[in-house]
Amino acid sequence: MSTQAFTRLGNTVAFVANTSAPTPVQAAGSTLGANQYRVVNKGATMVFLGVGATAADATSAALVVTAASAAPAIPIMGSSTEVITALPNAYFTGITESGSGTVFITPGDGL
């Protein structure tokens, strides 16, 4: 991970998170170093992000986390932007407790 400003290293992809996880999208980087991702949750509701090396892995990771259950999903607050690190060319999908929201994923490097 670099301490430089985020640099795009591939095309942005998007999906609409809902109470049922949609078909995962692959955020393919243009270089092998593109294993950081800028995640923008445009919606007002929290999205539990599933990330994986395959579409099936991402889907099985997209689970709502509660106080009574642990899950591999990454919570992304509504109307927020995060930079996360994952495998290069990862697949992404997401699920919400209620409502829906568009999530944008951009592969790259930096903060």
mmCIF file of N, CA, C and O in Angstrom:
data_model
loop_
_atom_site.group_PDB
_atom_site.id
_atom_site.type_symbol
_atom_site.label_atom_id
_atom_site.label_comp_id
_atom_site.label_asym_id
_atom_site.label_seq_id
_atom_site.Cartn_x
_atom_site.Cartn_y
_atom_site.Cartn_z
ATOM 1 N N MET A 1 0.835 -1.174 0.000
ATOM 2 C CA MET A 1 0.000 0.000 0.000
ATOM 3 C C MET A 1 0.882 1.240 0.000
ATOM 4 O O MET A 1 1.872 1.302 0.689
ATOM 5 N N SER A 2 0.470 2.182 -0.764
ATOM 6 C CA SER A 2 1.210 3.426 -0.896
ATOM 7 C C SER A 2 0.580 4.512 -0.027
ATOM 8 O O SER A 2 -0.592 4.452 0.298
ATOM 9 N N THR A 3 1.358 5.510 0.353
ATOM 10 C CA THR A 3 0.814 6.649 1.087
ATOM 11 C C THR A 3 0.483 7.807 0.157
ATOM 12 O O THR A 3 0.140 8.888 0.615
ATOM 13 N N GLN A 4 0.584 7.590 -1.148
ATOM 14 C CA GLN A 4 0.240 8.618 -2.131
ATOM 15 C C GLN A 4 -1.272 8.680 -2.297
ATOM 16 O O GLN A 4 -1.996 7.789 -1.877
ATOM 17 N N ALA A 5 -1.732 9.713 -2.952
ATOM 18 C CA ALA A 5 -3.156 9.822 -3.262
ATOM 19 C C ALA A 5 -3.575 8.663 -4.153
ATOM 20 O O ALA A 5 -2.769 8.108 -4.908
ATOM 21 N N PHE A 6 -4.828 8.268 -4.065
ATOM 22 C CA PHE A 6 -5.326 7.132 -4.834
ATOM 23 C C PHE A 6 -5.163 7.386 -6.333
ATOM 24 O O PHE A 6 -5.516 8.448 -6.833
ATOM 25 N N THR A 7 -4.604 6.395 -7.021
ATOM 26 C CA THR A 7 -4.424 6.446 -8.470
ATOM 27 C C THR A 7 -5.227 5.324 -9.099
ATOM 28 O O THR A 7 -5.066 4.157 -8.727
ATOM 29 N N ARG A 8 -6.087 5.655 -10.037
ATOM 30 C CA ARG A 8 -6.909 4.667 -10.728
ATOM 31 C C ARG A 8 -6.021 3.799 -11.608
ATOM 32 O O ARG A 8 -5.207 4.300 -12.378
ATOM 33 N N LEU A 9 -6.190 2.466 -11.495
ATOM 34 C CA LEU A 9 -5.434 1.527 -12.325
ATOM 35 C C LEU A 9 -6.367 0.517 -12.992
ATOM 36 O O LEU A 9 -6.062 -0.664 -13.085
ATOM 37 N N GLY A 10 -7.504 0.991 -13.445
ATOM 38 C CA GLY A 10 -8.492 0.143 -14.109
ATOM 39 C C GLY A 10 -9.821 0.869 -14.167
ATOM 40 O O GLY A 10 -9.965 1.971 -13.627
ATOM 41 N N ASN A 11 -10.785 0.252 -14.816
ATOM 42 C CA ASN A 11 -12.100 0.866 -14.971
ATOM 43 C C ASN A 11 -12.957 0.691 -13.730
ATOM 44 O O ASN A 11 -12.899 -0.341 -13.052
ATOM 45 N N THR A 12 -13.781 1.679 -13.453
ATOM 46 C CA THR A 12 -14.743 1.605 -12.361
ATOM 47 C C THR A 12 -15.897 0.711 -12.773
ATOM 48 O O THR A 12 -16.379 0.779 -13.904
ATOM 49 N N VAL A 13 -16.333 -0.149 -11.845
ATOM 50 C CA VAL A 13 -17.502 -1.000 -12.049
ATOM 51 C C VAL A 13 -18.526 -0.655 -10.970
ATOM 52 O O VAL A 13 -18.194 -0.012 -9.972
ATOM 53 N N ALA A 14 -19.775 -1.072 -11.174
ATOM 54 C CA ALA A 14 -20.830 -0.740 -10.219
ATOM 55 C C ALA A 14 -21.824 -1.878 -10.106
ATOM 56 O O ALA A 14 -21.968 -2.698 -11.015
ATOM 57 N N PHE A 15 -22.507 -1.913 -8.969
ATOM 58 C CA PHE A 15 -23.630 -2.825 -8.772
ATOM 59 C C PHE A 15 -24.615 -2.149 -7.831
ATOM 60 O O PHE A 15 -24.273 -1.191 -7.135
ATOM 61 N N VAL A 16 -25.849 -2.632 -7.826
ATOM 62 C CA VAL A 16 -26.861 -2.117 -6.911
ATOM 63 C C VAL A 16 -27.043 -3.146 -5.800
ATOM 64 O O VAL A 16 -27.524 -4.251 -6.038
ATOM 65 N N ALA A 17 -26.620 -2.769 -4.600
ATOM 66 C CA ALA A 17 -26.783 -3.639 -3.442
ATOM 67 C C ALA A 17 -28.242 -3.604 -3.009
ATOM 68 O O ALA A 17 -28.892 -2.561 -3.063
ATOM 69 N N ASN A 18 -28.731 -4.752 -2.591
ATOM 70 C CA ASN A 18 -30.118 -4.885 -2.174
ATOM 71 C C ASN A 18 -30.176 -5.915 -1.067
ATOM 72 O O ASN A 18 -29.147 -6.414 -0.639
ATOM 73 N N THR A 19 -31.370 -6.286 -0.630
ATOM 74 C CA THR A 19 -31.504 -7.290 0.423
ATOM 75 C C THR A 19 -31.138 -8.679 -0.064
ATOM 76 O O THR A 19 -31.032 -9.612 0.724
ATOM 77 N N SER A 20 -30.940 -8.823 -1.345
ATOM 78 C CA SER A 20 -30.420 -10.048 -1.954
ATOM 79 C C SER A 20 -29.221 -9.632 -2.804
ATOM 80 O O SER A 20 -29.345 -8.762 -3.661
ATOM 81 N N ALA A 21 -28.067 -10.228 -2.540
ATOM 82 C CA ALA A 21 -26.841 -9.799 -3.240
ATOM 83 C C ALA A 21 -26.959 -10.016 -4.743
ATOM 84 O O ALA A 21 -27.325 -11.103 -5.187
ATOM 85 N N PRO A 22 -26.617 -8.999 -5.554
ATOM 86 C CA PRO A 22 -26.661 -9.147 -7.005
ATOM 87 C C PRO A 22 -25.466 -9.954 -7.523
ATOM 88 O O PRO A 22 -24.540 -10.262 -6.775
ATOM 89 N N THR A 23 -25.480 -10.259 -8.801
ATOM 90 C CA THR A 23 -24.352 -10.938 -9.439
ATOM 91 C C THR A 23 -23.084 -10.114 -9.227
ATOM 92 O O THR A 23 -23.079 -8.907 -9.479
ATOM 93 N N PRO A 24 -22.012 -10.741 -8.739
ATOM 94 C CA PRO A 24 -20.775 -9.995 -8.489
ATOM 95 C C PRO A 24 -20.172 -9.390 -9.756
ATOM 96 O O PRO A 24 -20.353 -9.922 -10.853
ATOM 97 N N VAL A 25 -19.459 -8.280 -9.561
ATOM 98 C CA VAL A 25 -18.726 -7.635 -10.646
ATOM 99 C C VAL A 25 -17.236 -7.780 -10.359
ATOM 100 O O VAL A 25 -16.823 -7.834 -9.201
ATOM 101 N N GLN A 26 -16.432 -7.866 -11.420
ATOM 102 C CA GLN A 26 -14.987 -7.962 -11.257
ATOM 103 C C GLN A 26 -14.366 -6.597 -11.519
ATOM 104 O O GLN A 26 -14.620 -5.975 -12.544
ATOM 105 N N ALA A 27 -13.543 -6.149 -10.575
ATOM 106 C CA ALA A 27 -12.819 -4.886 -10.728
ATOM 107 C C ALA A 27 -11.395 -5.222 -11.159
ATOM 108 O O ALA A 27 -10.514 -5.420 -10.339
ATOM 109 N N ALA A 28 -11.211 -5.321 -12.469
ATOM 110 C CA ALA A 28 -9.924 -5.728 -13.028
ATOM 111 C C ALA A 28 -8.977 -4.539 -13.126
ATOM 112 O O ALA A 28 -9.327 -3.498 -13.671
ATOM 113 N N GLY A 29 -7.792 -4.719 -12.575
ATOM 114 C CA GLY A 29 -6.775 -3.681 -12.644
ATOM 115 C C GLY A 29 -5.945 -3.819 -13.907
ATOM 116 O O GLY A 29 -5.825 -4.900 -14.476
ATOM 117 N N SER A 30 -5.357 -2.718 -14.332
ATOM 118 C CA SER A 30 -4.524 -2.730 -15.542
ATOM 119 C C SER A 30 -3.082 -3.120 -15.236
ATOM 120 O O SER A 30 -2.287 -3.292 -16.137
ATOM 121 N N THR A 31 -2.746 -3.267 -13.940
ATOM 122 C CA THR A 31 -1.416 -3.721 -13.526
ATOM 123 C C THR A 31 -1.583 -4.732 -12.395
ATOM 124 O O THR A 31 -2.637 -4.802 -11.760
ATOM 125 N N LEU A 32 -0.536 -5.502 -12.116
ATOM 126 C CA LEU A 32 -0.597 -6.466 -11.023
ATOM 127 C C LEU A 32 -0.677 -5.790 -9.663
ATOM 128 O O LEU A 32 -1.132 -6.377 -8.691
ATOM 129 N N GLY A 33 -0.230 -4.548 -9.569
ATOM 130 C CA GLY A 33 -0.240 -3.836 -8.305
ATOM 131 C C GLY A 33 -1.581 -3.248 -7.914
ATOM 132 O O GLY A 33 -1.713 -2.647 -6.862
ATOM 133 N N ALA A 34 -2.585 -3.429 -8.739
ATOM 134 C CA ALA A 34 -3.897 -2.824 -8.471
ATOM 135 C C ALA A 34 -4.694 -3.694 -7.508
ATOM 136 O O ALA A 34 -5.680 -4.309 -7.870
ATOM 137 N N ASN A 35 -4.249 -3.743 -6.253
ATOM 138 C CA ASN A 35 -4.977 -4.557 -5.287
ATOM 139 C C ASN A 35 -5.594 -3.704 -4.183
ATOM 140 O O ASN A 35 -5.961 -4.200 -3.137
ATOM 141 N N GLN A 36 -5.717 -2.412 -4.442
ATOM 142 C CA GLN A 36 -6.483 -1.544 -3.572
ATOM 143 C C GLN A 36 -7.679 -1.058 -4.371
ATOM 144 O O GLN A 36 -7.626 -0.952 -5.603
ATOM 145 N N TYR A 37 -8.753 -0.805 -3.657
ATOM 146 C CA TYR A 37 -10.005 -0.466 -4.321
ATOM 147 C C TYR A 37 -10.669 0.701 -3.603
ATOM 148 O O TYR A 37 -10.797 0.693 -2.382
ATOM 149 N N ARG A 38 -11.071 1.677 -4.383
ATOM 150 C CA ARG A 38 -11.859 2.799 -3.856
ATOM 151 C C ARG A 38 -13.314 2.371 -3.956
ATOM 152 O O ARG A 38 -13.824 2.106 -5.048
ATOM 153 N N VAL A 39 -13.977 2.281 -2.821
ATOM 154 C CA VAL A 39 -15.364 1.832 -2.750
ATOM 155 C C VAL A 39 -16.229 3.029 -2.374
ATOM 156 O O VAL A 39 -16.037 3.628 -1.315
ATOM 157 N N VAL A 40 -17.171 3.377 -3.250
ATOM 158 C CA VAL A 40 -18.078 4.492 -3.002
ATOM 159 C C VAL A 40 -19.489 3.934 -2.857
ATOM 160 O O VAL A 40 -20.015 3.324 -3.799
ATOM 161 N N ASN A 41 -20.080 4.107 -1.681
ATOM 162 C CA ASN A 41 -21.467 3.712 -1.450
ATOM 163 C C ASN A 41 -22.320 4.959 -1.623
ATOM 164 O O ASN A 41 -22.369 5.815 -0.744
ATOM 165 N N LYS A 42 -22.968 5.069 -2.768
ATOM 166 C CA LYS A 42 -23.775 6.253 -3.085
ATOM 167 C C LYS A 42 -25.103 6.247 -2.337
ATOM 168 O O LYS A 42 -25.717 7.283 -2.137
ATOM 169 N N GLY A 43 -25.535 5.063 -1.910
ATOM 170 C CA GLY A 43 -26.825 4.939 -1.230
ATOM 171 C C GLY A 43 -26.771 5.420 0.207
ATOM 172 O O GLY A 43 -25.708 5.635 0.789
ATOM 173 N N ALA A 44 -27.945 5.546 0.818
ATOM 174 C CA ALA A 44 -28.056 6.023 2.192
ATOM 175 C C ALA A 44 -27.952 4.896 3.213
ATOM 176 O O ALA A 44 -27.778 5.152 4.398
ATOM 177 N N THR A 45 -28.034 3.655 2.766
ATOM 178 C CA THR A 45 -28.030 2.524 3.678
ATOM 179 C C THR A 45 -26.676 1.811 3.694
ATOM 180 O O THR A 45 -25.944 1.848 2.713
ATOM 181 N N MET A 46 -26.352 1.161 4.809
ATOM 182 C CA MET A 46 -25.102 0.414 4.917
ATOM 183 C C MET A 46 -25.118 -0.792 3.982
ATOM 184 O O MET A 46 -26.134 -1.471 3.844
ATOM 185 N N VAL A 47 -23.978 -1.028 3.346
ATOM 186 C CA VAL A 47 -23.812 -2.197 2.477
ATOM 187 C C VAL A 47 -22.762 -3.105 3.113
ATOM 188 O O VAL A 47 -21.708 -2.636 3.541
ATOM 189 N N PHE A 48 -23.082 -4.400 3.179
ATOM 190 C CA PHE A 48 -22.129 -5.391 3.647
ATOM 191 C C PHE A 48 -21.473 -5.984 2.405
ATOM 192 O O PHE A 48 -22.097 -6.732 1.655
ATOM 193 N N LEU A 49 -20.216 -5.589 2.183
ATOM 194 C CA LEU A 49 -19.495 -5.882 0.951
ATOM 195 C C LEU A 49 -18.886 -7.279 0.998
ATOM 196 O O LEU A 49 -18.162 -7.622 1.928
ATOM 197 N N GLY A 50 -19.207 -8.079 -0.015
ATOM 198 C CA GLY A 50 -18.579 -9.382 -0.186
ATOM 199 C C GLY A 50 -17.475 -9.265 -1.213
ATOM 200 O O GLY A 50 -17.688 -8.728 -2.305
ATOM 201 N N VAL A 51 -16.285 -9.750 -0.874
ATOM 202 C CA VAL A 51 -15.110 -9.662 -1.749
ATOM 203 C C VAL A 51 -14.538 -11.061 -1.884
ATOM 204 O O VAL A 51 -14.461 -11.805 -0.900
ATOM 205 N N GLY A 52 -14.098 -11.424 -3.107
ATOM 206 C CA GLY A 52 -13.499 -12.730 -3.280
ATOM 207 C C GLY A 52 -12.693 -12.867 -4.545
ATOM 208 O O GLY A 52 -12.771 -12.023 -5.444
ATOM 209 N N ALA A 53 -11.939 -13.968 -4.623
ATOM 210 C CA ALA A 53 -11.141 -14.276 -5.813
ATOM 211 C C ALA A 53 -12.026 -14.734 -6.959
ATOM 212 O O ALA A 53 -11.635 -14.643 -8.127
ATOM 213 N N THR A 54 -13.229 -15.228 -6.633
ATOM 214 C CA THR A 54 -14.198 -15.663 -7.645
ATOM 215 C C THR A 54 -15.546 -15.030 -7.324
ATOM 216 O O THR A 54 -15.770 -14.540 -6.210
ATOM 217 N N ALA A 55 -16.449 -15.082 -8.291
ATOM 218 C CA ALA A 55 -17.803 -14.561 -8.061
ATOM 219 C C ALA A 55 -18.486 -15.325 -6.934
ATOM 220 O O ALA A 55 -19.165 -14.731 -6.083
ATOM 221 N N ALA A 56 -18.277 -16.629 -6.882
ATOM 222 C CA ALA A 56 -18.890 -17.453 -5.831
ATOM 223 C C ALA A 56 -18.357 -17.062 -4.449
ATOM 224 O O ALA A 56 -19.120 -16.997 -3.480
ATOM 225 N N ASP A 57 -17.048 -16.781 -4.352
ATOM 226 C CA ASP A 57 -16.460 -16.359 -3.076
ATOM 227 C C ASP A 57 -17.054 -15.034 -2.613
ATOM 228 O O ASP A 57 -17.353 -14.864 -1.428
ATOM 229 N N ALA A 58 -17.210 -14.099 -3.532
ATOM 230 C CA ALA A 58 -17.771 -12.786 -3.179
ATOM 231 C C ALA A 58 -19.212 -12.929 -2.702
ATOM 232 O O ALA A 58 -19.608 -12.321 -1.708
ATOM 233 N N THR A 59 -19.990 -13.750 -3.395
ATOM 234 C CA THR A 59 -21.386 -13.950 -3.012
ATOM 235 C C THR A 59 -21.498 -14.579 -1.629
ATOM 236 O O THR A 59 -22.293 -14.134 -0.805
ATOM 237 N N SER A 60 -20.677 -15.587 -1.353
ATOM 238 C CA SER A 60 -20.770 -16.244 -0.045
ATOM 239 C C SER A 60 -20.251 -15.357 1.083
ATOM 240 O O SER A 60 -20.592 -15.564 2.244
ATOM 241 N N ALA A 61 -19.458 -14.335 0.770
ATOM 242 C CA ALA A 61 -18.955 -13.407 1.784
ATOM 243 C C ALA A 61 -19.915 -12.253 2.057
ATOM 244 O O ALA A 61 -19.770 -11.557 3.058
ATOM 245 N N ALA A 62 -20.887 -12.033 1.183
ATOM 246 C CA ALA A 62 -21.827 -10.916 1.330
ATOM 247 C C ALA A 62 -22.956 -11.315 2.274
ATOM 248 O O ALA A 62 -24.012 -11.779 1.852
ATOM 249 N N LEU A 63 -22.710 -11.144 3.557
ATOM 250 C CA LEU A 63 -23.680 -11.488 4.586
ATOM 251 C C LEU A 63 -23.865 -10.308 5.531
ATOM 252 O O LEU A 63 -22.901 -9.604 5.836
ATOM 253 N N VAL A 64 -25.081 -10.109 6.003
ATOM 254 C CA VAL A 64 -25.345 -9.050 6.972
ATOM 255 C C VAL A 64 -24.721 -9.446 8.306
ATOM 256 O O VAL A 64 -24.919 -10.554 8.801
ATOM 257 N N VAL A 65 -23.925 -8.551 8.867
ATOM 258 C CA VAL A 65 -23.293 -8.777 10.163
ATOM 259 C C VAL A 65 -24.203 -8.211 11.251
ATOM 260 O O VAL A 65 -24.678 -7.084 11.129
ATOM 261 N N THR A 66 -24.427 -8.995 12.299
ATOM 262 C CA THR A 66 -25.234 -8.533 13.434
ATOM 263 C C THR A 66 -24.450 -8.754 14.722
ATOM 264 O O THR A 66 -23.384 -9.382 14.710
ATOM 265 N N ALA A 67 -24.998 -8.286 15.823
ATOM 266 C CA ALA A 67 -24.348 -8.488 17.118
ATOM 267 C C ALA A 67 -24.289 -9.974 17.473
ATOM 268 O O ALA A 67 -23.432 -10.400 18.238
ATOM 269 N N ALA A 68 -25.179 -10.760 16.895
ATOM 270 C CA ALA A 68 -25.245 -12.188 17.209
ATOM 271 C C ALA A 68 -24.510 -13.065 16.200
ATOM 272 O O ALA A 68 -24.427 -14.275 16.378
ATOM 273 N N SER A 69 -24.006 -12.472 15.120
ATOM 274 C CA SER A 69 -23.351 -13.299 14.098
ATOM 275 C C SER A 69 -22.150 -12.586 13.486
ATOM 276 O O SER A 69 -22.212 -11.398 13.191
ATOM 277 N N ALA A 70 -21.090 -13.327 13.306
ATOM 278 C CA ALA A 70 -19.908 -12.809 12.617
ATOM 279 C C ALA A 70 -19.990 -13.220 11.152
ATOM 280 O O ALA A 70 -20.609 -14.225 10.818
ATOM 281 N N ALA A 71 -19.374 -12.444 10.279
ATOM 282 C CA ALA A 71 -19.385 -12.750 8.847
ATOM 283 C C ALA A 71 -18.167 -12.096 8.209
ATOM 284 O O ALA A 71 -17.614 -11.130 8.742
ATOM 285 N N PRO A 72 -17.727 -12.606 7.036
ATOM 286 C CA PRO A 72 -16.555 -12.028 6.368
ATOM 287 C C PRO A 72 -16.836 -10.724 5.615
ATOM 288 O O PRO A 72 -15.925 -10.132 5.048
ATOM 289 N N ALA A 73 -18.079 -10.262 5.608
ATOM 290 C CA ALA A 73 -18.433 -9.041 4.875
ATOM 291 C C ALA A 73 -17.754 -7.810 5.484
ATOM 292 O O ALA A 73 -17.458 -7.770 6.673
ATOM 293 N N ILE A 74 -17.518 -6.807 4.639
ATOM 294 C CA ILE A 74 -16.945 -5.536 5.073
ATOM 295 C C ILE A 74 -18.077 -4.505 5.088
ATOM 296 O O ILE A 74 -18.648 -4.205 4.035
ATOM 297 N N PRO A 75 -18.424 -3.943 6.251
ATOM 298 C CA PRO A 75 -19.493 -2.940 6.276
ATOM 299 C C PRO A 75 -19.019 -1.605 5.698
ATOM 300 O O PRO A 75 -17.961 -1.103 6.073
ATOM 301 N N ILE A 76 -19.799 -1.071 4.772
ATOM 302 C CA ILE A 76 -19.516 0.232 4.163
ATOM 303 C C ILE A 76 -20.704 1.142 4.478
ATOM 304 O O ILE A 76 -21.817 0.898 4.015
ATOM 305 N N MET A 77 -20.459 2.157 5.273
ATOM 306 C CA MET A 77 -21.531 3.081 5.675
ATOM 307 C C MET A 77 -22.173 3.740 4.456
ATOM 308 O O MET A 77 -21.524 3.930 3.422
ATOM 309 N N GLY A 78 -23.431 4.108 4.604
ATOM 310 C CA GLY A 78 -24.135 4.817 3.549
ATOM 311 C C GLY A 78 -23.480 6.154 3.253
ATOM 312 O O GLY A 78 -22.908 6.789 4.149
ATOM 313 N N SER A 79 -23.520 6.565 2.014
ATOM 314 C CA SER A 79 -22.966 7.852 1.567
ATOM 315 C C SER A 79 -21.517 8.042 2.006
ATOM 316 O O SER A 79 -21.143 9.089 2.523
ATOM 317 N N SER A 80 -20.705 6.990 1.804
ATOM 318 C CA SER A 80 -19.301 7.085 2.223
ATOM 319 C C SER A 80 -18.367 6.518 1.164
ATOM 320 O O SER A 80 -18.792 5.841 0.236
ATOM 321 N N THR A 81 -17.074 6.820 1.342
ATOM 322 C CA THR A 81 -16.024 6.323 0.463
ATOM 323 C C THR A 81 -14.942 5.699 1.328
ATOM 324 O O THR A 81 -14.527 6.282 2.322
ATOM 325 N N GLU A 82 -14.504 4.501 0.950
ATOM 326 C CA GLU A 82 -13.445 3.779 1.658
ATOM 327 C C GLU A 82 -12.427 3.292 0.635
ATOM 328 O O GLU A 82 -12.776 3.029 -0.517
ATOM 329 N N VAL A 83 -11.186 3.123 1.053
ATOM 330 C CA VAL A 83 -10.178 2.439 0.251
ATOM 331 C C VAL A 83 -9.832 1.165 1.002
ATOM 332 O O VAL A 83 -9.473 1.214 2.182
ATOM 333 N N ILE A 84 -9.985 0.018 0.325
ATOM 334 C CA ILE A 84 -9.690 -1.265 0.942
ATOM 335 C C ILE A 84 -8.633 -2.000 0.130
ATOM 336 O O ILE A 84 -8.416 -1.690 -1.040
ATOM 337 N N THR A 85 -7.992 -2.966 0.746
ATOM 338 C CA THR A 85 -7.009 -3.804 0.079
ATOM 339 C C THR A 85 -7.576 -5.201 -0.053
ATOM 340 O O THR A 85 -8.146 -5.734 0.905
ATOM 341 N N ALA A 86 -7.432 -5.802 -1.217
ATOM 342 C CA ALA A 86 -7.914 -7.157 -1.468
ATOM 343 C C ALA A 86 -7.034 -7.778 -2.548
ATOM 344 O O ALA A 86 -6.055 -7.181 -2.987
ATOM 345 N N LEU A 87 -7.404 -8.973 -2.973
ATOM 346 C CA LEU A 87 -6.679 -9.642 -4.051
ATOM 347 C C LEU A 87 -6.763 -8.828 -5.342
ATOM 348 O O LEU A 87 -7.771 -8.162 -5.578
ATOM 349 N N PRO A 88 -5.745 -8.895 -6.207
ATOM 350 C CA PRO A 88 -5.870 -8.251 -7.522
ATOM 351 C C PRO A 88 -7.033 -8.855 -8.304
ATOM 352 O O PRO A 88 -7.326 -10.044 -8.181
ATOM 353 N N ASN A 89 -7.707 -8.041 -9.081
ATOM 354 C CA ASN A 89 -8.806 -8.465 -9.955
ATOM 355 C C ASN A 89 -9.934 -9.144 -9.177
ATOM 356 O O ASN A 89 -10.532 -10.105 -9.638
ATOM 357 N N ALA A 90 -10.241 -8.621 -8.008
ATOM 358 C CA ALA A 90 -11.251 -9.209 -7.129
ATOM 359 C C ALA A 90 -12.668 -9.013 -7.665
ATOM 360 O O ALA A 90 -12.935 -8.121 -8.474
ATOM 361 N N TYR A 91 -13.556 -9.866 -7.158
ATOM 362 C CA TYR A 91 -14.991 -9.771 -7.431
ATOM 363 C C TYR A 91 -15.665 -9.133 -6.225
ATOM 364 O O TYR A 91 -15.263 -9.374 -5.078
ATOM 365 N N PHE A 92 -16.725 -8.348 -6.482
ATOM 366 C CA PHE A 92 -17.435 -7.636 -5.432
ATOM 367 C C PHE A 92 -18.936 -7.764 -5.605
ATOM 368 O O PHE A 92 -19.456 -7.744 -6.719
ATOM 369 N N THR A 93 -19.635 -7.861 -4.493
ATOM 370 C CA THR A 93 -21.086 -7.748 -4.441
ATOM 371 C C THR A 93 -21.439 -7.243 -3.055
ATOM 372 O O THR A 93 -20.551 -7.076 -2.207
ATOM 373 N N GLY A 94 -22.688 -6.973 -2.801
ATOM 374 C CA GLY A 94 -23.057 -6.468 -1.493
ATOM 375 C C GLY A 94 -24.516 -6.700 -1.178
ATOM 376 O O GLY A 94 -25.341 -6.904 -2.074
ATOM 377 N N ILE A 95 -24.804 -6.681 0.118
ATOM 378 C CA ILE A 95 -26.160 -6.910 0.591
ATOM 379 C C ILE A 95 -26.497 -5.846 1.633
ATOM 380 O O ILE A 95 -25.608 -5.331 2.307
ATOM 381 N N THR A 96 -27.764 -5.501 1.741
ATOM 382 C CA THR A 96 -28.225 -4.540 2.733
ATOM 383 C C THR A 96 -29.253 -5.209 3.648
ATOM 384 O O THR A 96 -29.833 -6.228 3.290
ATOM 385 N N GLU A 97 -29.481 -4.615 4.815
ATOM 386 C CA GLU A 97 -30.553 -5.106 5.688
ATOM 387 C C GLU A 97 -31.903 -4.686 5.130
ATOM 388 O O GLU A 97 -32.883 -5.418 5.242
ATOM 389 N N SER A 98 -31.946 -3.493 4.546
ATOM 390 C CA SER A 98 -33.160 -2.990 3.912
ATOM 391 C C SER A 98 -32.758 -1.920 2.903
ATOM 392 O O SER A 98 -31.687 -1.345 2.998
ATOM 393 N N GLY A 99 -33.614 -1.688 1.950
ATOM 394 C CA GLY A 99 -33.332 -0.673 0.944
ATOM 395 C C GLY A 99 -32.273 -1.122 -0.050
ATOM 396 O O GLY A 99 -31.901 -2.296 -0.103
ATOM 397 N N SER A 100 -31.810 -0.178 -0.840
ATOM 398 C CA SER A 100 -30.809 -0.483 -1.859
ATOM 399 C C SER A 100 -29.923 0.733 -2.070
ATOM 400 O O SER A 100 -30.242 1.827 -1.623
ATOM 401 N N GLY A 101 -28.812 0.513 -2.754
ATOM 402 C CA GLY A 101 -27.910 1.615 -3.057
ATOM 403 C C GLY A 101 -26.864 1.193 -4.070
ATOM 404 O O GLY A 101 -26.457 0.026 -4.102
ATOM 405 N N THR A 102 -26.434 2.117 -4.882
ATOM 406 C CA THR A 102 -25.422 1.847 -5.883
ATOM 407 C C THR A 102 -24.036 1.942 -5.255
ATOM 408 O O THR A 102 -23.741 2.884 -4.520
ATOM 409 N N VAL A 103 -23.205 0.948 -5.555
ATOM 410 C CA VAL A 103 -21.838 0.902 -5.054
ATOM 411 C C VAL A 103 -20.891 0.916 -6.257
ATOM 412 O O VAL A 103 -21.081 0.145 -7.200
ATOM 413 N N PHE A 104 -19.899 1.796 -6.216
ATOM 414 C CA PHE A 104 -18.897 1.907 -7.273
ATOM 415 C C PHE A 104 -17.560 1.391 -6.744
ATOM 416 O O PHE A 104 -17.180 1.718 -5.618
ATOM 417 N N ILE A 105 -16.850 0.596 -7.552
ATOM 418 C CA ILE A 105 -15.558 0.035 -7.178
ATOM 419 C C ILE A 105 -14.542 0.436 -8.239
ATOM 420 O O ILE A 105 -14.740 0.163 -9.430
ATOM 421 N N THR A 106 -13.428 1.054 -7.812
ATOM 422 C CA THR A 106 -12.355 1.428 -8.723
ATOM 423 C C THR A 106 -11.053 0.794 -8.263
ATOM 424 O O THR A 106 -10.617 1.041 -7.143
ATOM 425 N N PRO A 107 -10.416 -0.039 -9.112
ATOM 426 C CA PRO A 107 -9.125 -0.612 -8.731
ATOM 427 C C PRO A 107 -8.026 0.430 -8.854
ATOM 428 O O PRO A 107 -8.082 1.311 -9.709
ATOM 429 N N GLY A 108 -7.034 0.339 -7.970
ATOM 430 C CA GLY A 108 -5.933 1.291 -8.044
ATOM 431 C C GLY A 108 -4.907 1.080 -6.965
ATOM 432 O O GLY A 108 -4.749 -0.016 -6.443
ATOM 433 N N ASP A 109 -4.226 2.163 -6.611
ATOM 434 C CA ASP A 109 -3.191 2.125 -5.600
ATOM 435 C C ASP A 109 -3.182 3.460 -4.878
ATOM 436 O O ASP A 109 -3.364 4.510 -5.491
ATOM 437 N N GLY A 110 -2.971 3.427 -3.576
ATOM 438 C CA GLY A 110 -2.888 4.649 -2.778
ATOM 439 C C GLY A 110 -4.030 4.762 -1.797
ATOM 440 O O GLY A 110 -4.869 3.886 -1.669
ATOM 441 N N LEU A 111 -4.038 5.888 -1.090
ATOM 442 C CA LEU A 111 -5.054 6.134 -0.053
ATOM 443 C C LEU A 111 -6.178 7.002 -0.554
ATOM 444 O O LEU A 111 -6.050 7.827 -1.356
#
